[in-house]
């Protein structure tokens, strides 16, 4: 009875669905917005709105309470007093639009969209081999698979590269995302994962011919 019990945050399927939908919206913008200028303008507007909202809800507690009630189904309790994950994601999108190629940006958002919630679902349900900060080997492997397959398909559908190259870059991005998720503890992984994936894919690109 005295043995410690590991606290497991309950699965929020609504948040997971919102997570995937947000990633697909970002992917659609990268794929179909006419050029980098338009994409950067869209990312600036999104990030600017997010940080304006963050600032406003810190100054006016009633605004904060109203927003948390509105986004209650997809928000974590700690986001009541900390920068929320959507704001960190908006910031990452701004960096992707400004500094990375469409290939790297595509993998950044797709790997996050599918890998992160898959790791949470599989890790909580089947995780037995503990790694660090509550993560499990099973969840990390689920991240790699769930990030690799959609990432590969996204590149094939929208980028002018071959099958072998798309598969290799998707694998690089999925592994980079999984490792980043494993070691992200101080900074929100909705920021660190897409940026780390884009950096890894960019570093691999000269060797992959992109």
Short mmCIF file of C-alpha atoms in Angstrom, two decimals:
data_model
loop_
_atom_site.label_atom_id
_atom_site.label_comp_id
_atom_site.label_asym_id
_atom_site.label_seq_id
_atom_site.Cartn_x
_atom_site.Cartn_y
_atom_site.Cartn_z
CA UNK A 1 0.00 0.00 0.00
CA UNK A 2 2.92 2.31 0.60
CA UNK A 3 4.32 1.75 -2.89
CA UNK A 4 4.23 4.91 -5.06
CA UNK A 5 1.74 4.93 -7.91
CA UNK A 6 2.63 6.68 -11.15
CA UNK A 7 0.14 9.42 -11.97
CA UNK A 8 -1.20 9.10 -15.51
CA UNK A 9 -2.92 12.07 -17.09
CA UNK A 10 -6.26 10.90 -18.53
CA UNK A 11 -6.48 10.67 -22.30
CA UNK A 12 -8.20 13.67 -23.87
CA UNK A 13 -9.50 12.46 -27.21
CA UNK A 14 -10.94 15.87 -28.06
CA UNK A 15 -7.53 17.46 -27.61
CA UNK A 16 -5.94 14.71 -29.72
CA UNK A 17 -8.42 15.35 -32.54
CA UNK A 18 -7.84 19.09 -32.28
CA UNK A 19 -4.07 18.43 -32.39
CA UNK A 20 -4.35 16.45 -35.64
CA UNK A 21 -6.74 18.99 -37.19
CA UNK A 22 -4.37 21.87 -36.38
CA UNK A 23 -1.48 20.01 -37.98
CA UNK A 24 -3.50 19.25 -41.10
CA UNK A 25 -4.53 22.91 -41.38
CA UNK A 26 -0.88 23.96 -41.19
CA UNK A 27 0.06 21.30 -43.74
CA UNK A 28 -2.65 22.57 -46.11
CA UNK A 29 -1.31 26.10 -45.82
CA UNK A 30 2.24 24.97 -46.62
CA UNK A 31 1.02 22.93 -49.57
CA UNK A 32 -1.45 25.35 -51.13
CA UNK A 33 -0.57 28.94 -50.16
CA UNK A 34 0.84 30.49 -53.37
CA UNK A 35 4.33 31.45 -52.18
CA UNK A 36 6.58 32.01 -49.17
CA UNK A 37 5.55 35.66 -48.81
CA UNK A 38 1.90 34.73 -48.38
CA UNK A 39 2.80 31.85 -46.08
CA UNK A 40 4.96 34.08 -43.92
CA UNK A 41 2.20 36.71 -43.74
CA UNK A 42 -0.29 34.06 -42.67
CA UNK A 43 2.10 32.69 -40.05
CA UNK A 44 2.79 36.20 -38.72
CA UNK A 45 -0.92 36.87 -38.37
CA UNK A 46 -1.48 33.59 -36.55
CA UNK A 47 1.46 34.02 -34.18
CA UNK A 48 0.64 37.68 -33.58
CA UNK A 49 -2.95 36.83 -32.69
CA UNK A 50 -1.83 34.04 -30.36
CA UNK A 51 0.65 36.18 -28.44
CA UNK A 52 -1.81 39.09 -28.28
CA UNK A 53 -4.31 36.73 -26.70
CA UNK A 54 -1.67 35.48 -24.25
CA UNK A 55 -0.82 39.04 -23.22
CA UNK A 56 -4.46 40.08 -22.91
CA UNK A 57 -5.44 37.18 -20.69
CA UNK A 58 -2.52 37.93 -18.36
CA UNK A 59 -3.61 41.54 -17.98
CA UNK A 60 -7.32 40.78 -17.64
CA UNK A 61 -8.08 37.70 -15.50
CA UNK A 62 -11.71 37.64 -16.61
CA UNK A 63 -10.59 37.24 -20.22
CA UNK A 64 -8.37 34.37 -19.12
CA UNK A 65 -11.28 32.69 -17.32
CA UNK A 66 -13.55 33.12 -20.34
CA UNK A 67 -10.97 31.70 -22.75
CA UNK A 68 -10.29 28.71 -20.51
CA UNK A 69 -14.02 27.97 -20.36
CA UNK A 70 -14.23 28.25 -24.14
CA UNK A 71 -11.23 26.02 -24.80
CA UNK A 72 -11.79 23.80 -21.78
CA UNK A 73 -12.33 20.61 -23.82
CA UNK A 74 -8.89 20.90 -25.44
CA UNK A 75 -6.88 22.69 -22.74
CA UNK A 76 -4.71 21.26 -19.99
CA UNK A 77 -5.27 22.67 -16.50
CA UNK A 78 -1.77 24.16 -16.36
CA UNK A 79 -2.53 26.28 -19.43
CA UNK A 80 -4.70 28.47 -17.22
CA UNK A 81 -1.53 30.14 -15.96
CA UNK A 82 1.12 29.17 -18.52
CA UNK A 83 1.57 29.89 -22.23
CA UNK A 84 -0.70 27.43 -23.98
CA UNK A 85 0.41 24.84 -26.52
CA UNK A 86 -1.41 26.52 -29.43
CA UNK A 87 0.68 29.67 -28.93
CA UNK A 88 3.89 27.65 -28.95
CA UNK A 89 2.70 25.89 -32.11
CA UNK A 90 1.95 29.23 -33.76
CA UNK A 91 5.46 30.40 -32.89
CA UNK A 92 6.95 27.26 -34.42
CA UNK A 93 4.91 27.80 -37.60
CA UNK A 94 6.34 31.31 -37.90
CA UNK A 95 9.89 29.93 -37.73
CA UNK A 96 9.08 27.20 -40.26
CA UNK A 97 7.62 29.74 -42.69
CA UNK A 98 10.56 32.11 -42.30
CA UNK A 99 13.56 29.81 -42.34
CA UNK A 100 12.79 26.37 -43.74
CA UNK A 101 11.98 24.76 -47.08
CA UNK A 102 8.50 23.40 -47.84
CA UNK A 103 9.83 19.85 -47.43
CA UNK A 104 11.21 20.54 -43.95
CA UNK A 105 8.15 22.55 -42.90
CA UNK A 106 5.78 19.86 -44.16
CA UNK A 107 7.49 17.18 -42.12
CA UNK A 108 7.68 19.49 -39.10
CA UNK A 109 3.90 19.90 -38.89
CA UNK A 110 2.86 16.42 -40.05
CA UNK A 111 5.21 14.54 -37.71
CA UNK A 112 3.94 16.62 -34.79
CA UNK A 113 0.29 16.24 -35.80
CA UNK A 114 0.32 12.44 -35.88
CA UNK A 115 3.35 11.39 -33.85
CA UNK A 116 2.69 13.28 -30.64
CA UNK A 117 -0.91 12.13 -29.98
CA UNK A 118 -0.04 8.57 -31.07
CA UNK A 119 2.80 8.45 -28.55
CA UNK A 120 0.42 9.60 -25.82
CA UNK A 121 -2.32 7.12 -26.71
CA UNK A 122 -0.05 4.09 -27.09
CA UNK A 123 2.19 5.06 -24.21
CA UNK A 124 -0.71 5.36 -21.75
CA UNK A 125 -2.40 2.19 -22.96
CA UNK A 126 0.53 -0.13 -23.61
CA UNK A 127 3.59 1.58 -22.15
CA UNK A 128 5.56 -0.81 -19.98
CA UNK A 129 9.21 0.01 -20.61
CA UNK A 130 9.83 3.34 -18.91
CA UNK A 131 12.39 5.71 -20.41
CA UNK A 132 12.30 9.20 -18.87
CA UNK A 133 9.87 11.91 -17.69
CA UNK A 134 6.94 9.51 -17.90
CA UNK A 135 7.66 8.46 -21.49
CA UNK A 136 7.79 4.82 -22.55
CA UNK A 137 9.60 2.88 -25.25
CA UNK A 138 6.27 1.77 -26.67
CA UNK A 139 5.03 5.34 -26.93
CA UNK A 140 8.27 6.51 -28.54
CA UNK A 141 8.12 3.73 -31.15
CA UNK A 142 4.50 4.64 -31.85
CA UNK A 143 5.62 8.23 -32.43
CA UNK A 144 8.18 7.10 -35.01
CA UNK A 145 5.71 4.97 -36.95
CA UNK A 146 2.85 7.48 -36.75
CA UNK A 147 5.15 10.31 -37.81
CA UNK A 148 6.92 8.42 -40.60
CA UNK A 149 3.94 7.09 -42.57
CA UNK A 150 1.88 10.33 -42.83
CA UNK A 151 5.07 12.33 -43.34
CA UNK A 152 6.07 10.08 -46.24
CA UNK A 153 2.60 10.33 -47.82
CA UNK A 154 2.49 14.11 -47.34
CA UNK A 155 5.79 14.53 -49.19
CA UNK A 156 4.68 12.26 -52.03
CA UNK A 157 1.43 14.18 -52.44
CA UNK A 158 2.80 17.72 -52.36
CA UNK A 159 6.54 17.81 -53.00
CA UNK A 160 8.41 17.03 -56.25
CA UNK A 161 10.67 14.30 -54.81
CA UNK A 162 10.92 10.56 -55.41
CA UNK A 163 9.73 7.70 -53.24
CA UNK A 164 13.14 6.77 -51.82
CA UNK A 165 14.00 10.34 -50.93
CA UNK A 166 10.58 11.00 -49.39
CA UNK A 167 10.86 7.85 -47.28
CA UNK A 168 14.38 8.65 -46.06
CA UNK A 169 13.52 12.23 -45.11
CA UNK A 170 10.30 11.15 -43.41
CA UNK A 171 12.30 8.62 -41.39
CA UNK A 172 14.81 11.30 -40.35
CA UNK A 173 11.98 13.61 -39.33
CA UNK A 174 10.08 10.93 -37.41
CA UNK A 175 13.13 9.84 -35.42
CA UNK A 176 14.12 13.44 -34.70
CA UNK A 177 10.59 14.21 -33.53
CA UNK A 178 10.43 11.16 -31.28
CA UNK A 179 13.77 11.98 -29.63
CA UNK A 180 12.73 15.60 -29.15
CA UNK A 181 9.43 14.54 -27.58
CA UNK A 182 11.35 12.24 -25.26
CA UNK A 183 13.65 15.00 -24.01
CA UNK A 184 11.26 17.99 -24.08
CA UNK A 185 10.47 18.85 -20.48
CA UNK A 186 11.09 22.58 -19.99
CA UNK A 187 9.80 23.89 -23.34
CA UNK A 188 6.46 22.86 -24.85
CA UNK A 189 6.93 20.09 -27.40
CA UNK A 190 4.44 21.74 -29.77
CA UNK A 191 7.30 24.19 -30.34
CA UNK A 192 10.35 21.95 -30.02
CA UNK A 193 9.15 19.03 -32.16
CA UNK A 194 8.35 20.84 -35.45
CA UNK A 195 11.47 22.99 -35.18
CA UNK A 196 13.71 20.01 -34.38
CA UNK A 197 12.18 17.96 -37.20
CA UNK A 198 12.70 20.79 -39.69
CA UNK A 199 16.31 21.24 -38.53
CA UNK A 200 17.05 17.52 -38.84
CA UNK A 201 15.50 17.29 -42.31
CA UNK A 202 17.40 20.40 -43.42
CA UNK A 203 20.66 18.93 -42.14
CA UNK A 204 19.95 15.68 -43.99
CA UNK A 205 18.83 17.38 -47.19
CA UNK A 206 22.28 18.08 -48.69
CA UNK A 207 23.07 14.36 -48.40
CA UNK A 208 19.64 13.40 -49.73
CA UNK A 209 19.81 15.63 -52.78
CA UNK A 210 17.08 18.11 -51.81
#
